[in-house]
mmCIF file of C-alpha atoms and ligand atoms in Angstrom:
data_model
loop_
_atom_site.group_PDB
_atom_site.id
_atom_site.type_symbol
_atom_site.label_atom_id
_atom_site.label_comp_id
_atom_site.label_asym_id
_atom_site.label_seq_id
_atom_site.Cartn_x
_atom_site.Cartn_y
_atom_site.Cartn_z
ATOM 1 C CA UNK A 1 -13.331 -15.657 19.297
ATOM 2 C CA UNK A 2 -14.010 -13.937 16.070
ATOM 3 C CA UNK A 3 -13.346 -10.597 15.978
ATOM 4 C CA UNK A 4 -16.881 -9.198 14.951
ATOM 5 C CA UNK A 5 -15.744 -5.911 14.076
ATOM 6 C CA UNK A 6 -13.230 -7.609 11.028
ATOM 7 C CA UNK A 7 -15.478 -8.951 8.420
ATOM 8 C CA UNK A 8 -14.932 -7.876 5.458
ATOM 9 C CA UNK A 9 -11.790 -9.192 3.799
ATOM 10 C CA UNK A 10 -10.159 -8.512 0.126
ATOM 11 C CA UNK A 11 -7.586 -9.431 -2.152
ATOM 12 C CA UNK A 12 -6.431 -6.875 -4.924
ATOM 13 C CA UNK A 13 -3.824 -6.432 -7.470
ATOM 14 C CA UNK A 14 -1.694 -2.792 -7.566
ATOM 15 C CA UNK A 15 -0.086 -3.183 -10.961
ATOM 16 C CA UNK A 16 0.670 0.172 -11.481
ATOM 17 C CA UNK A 17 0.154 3.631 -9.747
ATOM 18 C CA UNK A 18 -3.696 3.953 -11.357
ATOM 19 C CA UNK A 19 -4.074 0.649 -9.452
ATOM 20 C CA UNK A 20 -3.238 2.649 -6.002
ATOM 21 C CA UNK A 21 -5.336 5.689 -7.004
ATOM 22 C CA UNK A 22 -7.965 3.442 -7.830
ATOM 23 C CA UNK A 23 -8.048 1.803 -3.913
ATOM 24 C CA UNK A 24 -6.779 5.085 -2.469
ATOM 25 C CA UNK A 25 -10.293 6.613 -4.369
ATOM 26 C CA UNK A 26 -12.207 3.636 -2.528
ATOM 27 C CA UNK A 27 -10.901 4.134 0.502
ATOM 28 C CA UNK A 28 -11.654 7.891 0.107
ATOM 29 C CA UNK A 29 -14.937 7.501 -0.408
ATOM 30 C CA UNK A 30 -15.884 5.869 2.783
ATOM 31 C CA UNK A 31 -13.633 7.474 4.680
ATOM 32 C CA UNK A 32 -15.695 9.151 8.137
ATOM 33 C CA UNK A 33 -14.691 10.979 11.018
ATOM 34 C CA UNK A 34 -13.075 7.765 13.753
ATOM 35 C CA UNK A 35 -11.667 6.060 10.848
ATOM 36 C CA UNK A 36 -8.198 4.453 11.076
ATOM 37 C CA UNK A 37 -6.462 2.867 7.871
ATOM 38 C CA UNK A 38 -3.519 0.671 9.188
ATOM 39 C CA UNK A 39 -0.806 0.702 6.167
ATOM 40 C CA UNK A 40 1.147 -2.153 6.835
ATOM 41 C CA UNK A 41 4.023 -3.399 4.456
ATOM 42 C CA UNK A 42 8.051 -3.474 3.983
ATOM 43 C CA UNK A 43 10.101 -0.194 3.436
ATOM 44 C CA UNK A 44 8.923 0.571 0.006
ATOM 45 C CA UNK A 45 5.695 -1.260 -0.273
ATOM 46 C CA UNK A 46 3.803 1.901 -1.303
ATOM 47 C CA UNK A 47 2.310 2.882 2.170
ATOM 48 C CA UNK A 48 2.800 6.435 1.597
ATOM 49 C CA UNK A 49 1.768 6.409 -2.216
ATOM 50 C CA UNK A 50 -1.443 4.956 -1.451
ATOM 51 C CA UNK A 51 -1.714 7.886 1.596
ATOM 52 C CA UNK A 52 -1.364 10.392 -0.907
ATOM 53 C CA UNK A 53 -4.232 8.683 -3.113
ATOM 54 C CA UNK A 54 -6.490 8.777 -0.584
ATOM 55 C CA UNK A 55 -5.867 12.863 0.275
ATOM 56 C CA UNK A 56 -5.441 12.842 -3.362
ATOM 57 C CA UNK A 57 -9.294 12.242 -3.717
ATOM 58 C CA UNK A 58 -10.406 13.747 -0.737
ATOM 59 C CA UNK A 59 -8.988 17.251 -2.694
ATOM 60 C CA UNK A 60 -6.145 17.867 -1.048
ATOM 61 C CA UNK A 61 -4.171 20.082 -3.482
ATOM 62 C CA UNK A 62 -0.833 20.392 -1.613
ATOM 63 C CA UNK A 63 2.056 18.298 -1.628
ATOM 64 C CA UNK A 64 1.623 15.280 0.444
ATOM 65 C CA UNK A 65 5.070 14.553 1.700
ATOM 66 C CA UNK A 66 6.289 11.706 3.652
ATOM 67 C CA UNK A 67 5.751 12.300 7.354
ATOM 68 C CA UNK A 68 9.092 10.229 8.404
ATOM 69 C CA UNK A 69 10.910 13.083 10.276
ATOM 70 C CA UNK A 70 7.670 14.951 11.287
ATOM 71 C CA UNK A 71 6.109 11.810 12.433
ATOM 72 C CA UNK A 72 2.607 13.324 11.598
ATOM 73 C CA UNK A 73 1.384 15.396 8.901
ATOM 74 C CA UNK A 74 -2.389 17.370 8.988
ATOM 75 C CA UNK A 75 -4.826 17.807 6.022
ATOM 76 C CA UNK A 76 -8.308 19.641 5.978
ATOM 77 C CA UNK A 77 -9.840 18.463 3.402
ATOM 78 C CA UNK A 78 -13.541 19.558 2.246
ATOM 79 C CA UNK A 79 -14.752 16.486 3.361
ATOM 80 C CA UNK A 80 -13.008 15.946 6.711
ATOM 81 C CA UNK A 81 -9.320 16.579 8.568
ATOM 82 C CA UNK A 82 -6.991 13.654 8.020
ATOM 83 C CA UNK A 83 -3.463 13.012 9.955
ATOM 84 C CA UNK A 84 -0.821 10.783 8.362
ATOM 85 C CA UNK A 85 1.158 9.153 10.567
ATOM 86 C CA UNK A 86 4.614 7.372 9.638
ATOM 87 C CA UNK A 87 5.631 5.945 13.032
ATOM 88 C CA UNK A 88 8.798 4.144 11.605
ATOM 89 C CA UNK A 89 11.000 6.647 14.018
ATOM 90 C CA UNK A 90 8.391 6.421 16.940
ATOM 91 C CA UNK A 91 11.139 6.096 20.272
ATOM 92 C CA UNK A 92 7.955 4.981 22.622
ATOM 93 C CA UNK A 93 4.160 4.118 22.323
ATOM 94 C CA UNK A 94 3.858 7.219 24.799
ATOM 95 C CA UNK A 95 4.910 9.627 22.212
ATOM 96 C CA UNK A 96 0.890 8.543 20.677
ATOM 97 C CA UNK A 97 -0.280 11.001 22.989
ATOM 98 C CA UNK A 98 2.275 13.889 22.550
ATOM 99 C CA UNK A 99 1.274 13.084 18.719
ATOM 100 C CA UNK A 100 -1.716 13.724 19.414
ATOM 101 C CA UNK A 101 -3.442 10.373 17.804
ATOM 102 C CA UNK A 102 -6.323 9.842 20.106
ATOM 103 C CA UNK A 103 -7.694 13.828 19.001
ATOM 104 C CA UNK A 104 -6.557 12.833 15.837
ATOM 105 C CA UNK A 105 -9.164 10.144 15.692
ATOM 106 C CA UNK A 106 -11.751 12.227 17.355
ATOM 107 C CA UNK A 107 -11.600 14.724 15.313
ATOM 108 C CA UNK A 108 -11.067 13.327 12.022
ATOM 109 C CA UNK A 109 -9.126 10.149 10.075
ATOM 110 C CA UNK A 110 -5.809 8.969 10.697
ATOM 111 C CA UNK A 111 -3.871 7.075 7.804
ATOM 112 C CA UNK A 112 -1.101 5.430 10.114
ATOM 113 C CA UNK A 113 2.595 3.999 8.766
ATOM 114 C CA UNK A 114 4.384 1.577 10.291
ATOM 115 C CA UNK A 115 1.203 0.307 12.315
ATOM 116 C CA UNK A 116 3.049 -2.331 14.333
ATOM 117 C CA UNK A 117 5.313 0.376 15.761
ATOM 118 C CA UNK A 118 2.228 1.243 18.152
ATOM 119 C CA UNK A 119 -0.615 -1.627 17.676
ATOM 120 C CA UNK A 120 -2.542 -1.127 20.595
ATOM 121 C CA UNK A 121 -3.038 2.488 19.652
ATOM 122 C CA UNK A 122 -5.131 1.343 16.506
ATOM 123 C CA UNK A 123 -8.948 1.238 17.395
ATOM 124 C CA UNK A 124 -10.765 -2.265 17.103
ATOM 125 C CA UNK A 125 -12.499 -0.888 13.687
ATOM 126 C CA UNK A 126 -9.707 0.075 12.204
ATOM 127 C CA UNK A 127 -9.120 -0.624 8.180
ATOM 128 C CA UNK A 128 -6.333 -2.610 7.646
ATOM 129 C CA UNK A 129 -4.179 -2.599 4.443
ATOM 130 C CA UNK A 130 -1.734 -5.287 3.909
ATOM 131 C CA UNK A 131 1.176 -3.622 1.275
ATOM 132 C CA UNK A 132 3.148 -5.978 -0.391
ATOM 133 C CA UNK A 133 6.092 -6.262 -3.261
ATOM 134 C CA UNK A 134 6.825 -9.805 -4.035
ATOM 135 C CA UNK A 135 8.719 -10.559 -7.514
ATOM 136 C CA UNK A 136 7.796 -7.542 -8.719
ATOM 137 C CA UNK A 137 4.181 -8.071 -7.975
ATOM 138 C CA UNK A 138 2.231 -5.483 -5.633
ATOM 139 C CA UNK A 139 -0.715 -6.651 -3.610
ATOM 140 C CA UNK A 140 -2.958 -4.850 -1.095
ATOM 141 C CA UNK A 141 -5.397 -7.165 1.247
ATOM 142 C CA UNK A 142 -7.486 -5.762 3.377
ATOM 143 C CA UNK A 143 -9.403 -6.359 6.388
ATOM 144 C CA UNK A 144 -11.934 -4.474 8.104
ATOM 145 C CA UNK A 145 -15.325 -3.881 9.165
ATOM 146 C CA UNK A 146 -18.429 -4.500 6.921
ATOM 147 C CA UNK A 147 -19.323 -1.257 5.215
ATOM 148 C CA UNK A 148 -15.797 -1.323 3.503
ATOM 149 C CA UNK A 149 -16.901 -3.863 1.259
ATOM 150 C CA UNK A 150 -19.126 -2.356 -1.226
ATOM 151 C CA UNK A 151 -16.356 0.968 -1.399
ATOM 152 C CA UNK A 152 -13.459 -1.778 -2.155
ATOM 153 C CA UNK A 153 -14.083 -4.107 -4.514
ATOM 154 C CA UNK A 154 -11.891 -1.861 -7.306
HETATM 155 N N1 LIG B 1 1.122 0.456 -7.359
HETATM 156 C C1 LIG B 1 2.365 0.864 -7.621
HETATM 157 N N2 LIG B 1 2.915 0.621 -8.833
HETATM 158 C C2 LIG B 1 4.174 1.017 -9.122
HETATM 159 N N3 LIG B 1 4.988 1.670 -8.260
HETATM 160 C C3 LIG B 1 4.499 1.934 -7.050
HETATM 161 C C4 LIG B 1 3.183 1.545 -6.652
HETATM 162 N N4 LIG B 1 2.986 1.921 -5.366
HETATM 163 C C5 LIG B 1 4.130 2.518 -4.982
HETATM 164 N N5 LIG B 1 5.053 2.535 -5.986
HETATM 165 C C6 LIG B 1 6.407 3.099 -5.936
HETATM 166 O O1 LIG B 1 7.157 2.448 -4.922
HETATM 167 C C7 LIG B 1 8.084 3.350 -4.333
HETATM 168 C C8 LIG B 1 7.927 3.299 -2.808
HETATM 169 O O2 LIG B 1 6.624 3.753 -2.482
HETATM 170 P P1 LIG B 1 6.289 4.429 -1.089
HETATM 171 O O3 LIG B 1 7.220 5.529 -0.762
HETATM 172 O O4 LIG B 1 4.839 4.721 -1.157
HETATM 173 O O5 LIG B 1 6.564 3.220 -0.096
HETATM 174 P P2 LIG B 1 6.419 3.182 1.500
HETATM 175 O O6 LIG B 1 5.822 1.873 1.809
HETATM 176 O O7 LIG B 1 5.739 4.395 1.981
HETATM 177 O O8 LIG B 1 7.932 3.210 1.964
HETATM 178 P P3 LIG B 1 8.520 3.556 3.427
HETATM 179 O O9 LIG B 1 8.556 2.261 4.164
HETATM 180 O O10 LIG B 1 9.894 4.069 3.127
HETATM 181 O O11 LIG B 1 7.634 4.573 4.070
HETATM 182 C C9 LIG B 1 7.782 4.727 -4.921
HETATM 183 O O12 LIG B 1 8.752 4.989 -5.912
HETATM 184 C C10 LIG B 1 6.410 4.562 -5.535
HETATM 185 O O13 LIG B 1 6.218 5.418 -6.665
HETATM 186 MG MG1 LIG B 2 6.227 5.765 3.502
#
């Protein structure tokens, strides 16, 4: 059965980092409080450059460091809190809770790494972007629920 909740679907190019900061503006913009972005791709695909777009635009000022040791990393941002996740070194999907994900997601947005390390902590409405570096070319699709498609077509 089709999942009713993934319906919009994309294709873009990432030639460069203005490319990311481009989508990572996008996704920014329709960002809302119970919002999950899925970053999926290879080590190196640009998962945590396009994380750093997105609290980039949201006006987050700091430095927005990879969360691979910390496992999570917290932003307030004017608009709304945001956790980044990198789950690469997650030992157990159990640890989700000690994370703290599911407050996470009530309280704000997650940006999750390394998705697949803990898929059936993602909720059903979750935006999914599909990183990838093939001969030098750098793709993102997406897939997600309707309203993402008149923020994404960068
Ligand atoms: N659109 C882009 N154009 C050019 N370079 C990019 C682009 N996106 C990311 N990069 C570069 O690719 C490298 C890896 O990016 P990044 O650290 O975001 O990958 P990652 O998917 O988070 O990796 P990891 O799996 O280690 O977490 C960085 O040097 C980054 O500047
Ligand atoms: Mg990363």
């Amino acid at each position: 059965m089709a999942d009713i909740s993934q319906t919009f679907r994309t294709s873009i190019a990432l030639p460069g980092l203005a490319a990311t900061g481009a989508l990572g503006a996008g996704v920014a913009a329709g960002l809302r409080v119970g919002d999950c972005v899925a970053l999926w791709g290879d080590l190196g695909a640009g998962k945590t450059t396009l994380a750093r777009a997105i609290l980039q635009a949201l006006g987050v000022r700091e430095d927005v460091p990879s969360p691979t040791f910390t496992l999570v990393q917290s932003y307030e941002t004017p608009h709304l809190a945001v956790s980044h996740y990198d789950l690469y070194r997650l030992k157990s999907a159990r640890e989700m809770r000690e994370l703290g994900f599911d407050d996470a997601l009530l309280d704000g947005a997650v940006l999750v790494e390394w998705p697949e390390r803990a898929p059936e902590a993602l909720p059903p409405d979750a935006l999914h972007v599909r990183l990838a570096l093939q001969d030098g070319v750098r793709t993102a699709r997406l897939t997600g629920p309707a309203r993402w498609e008149s923020l994404l077509h960068v």
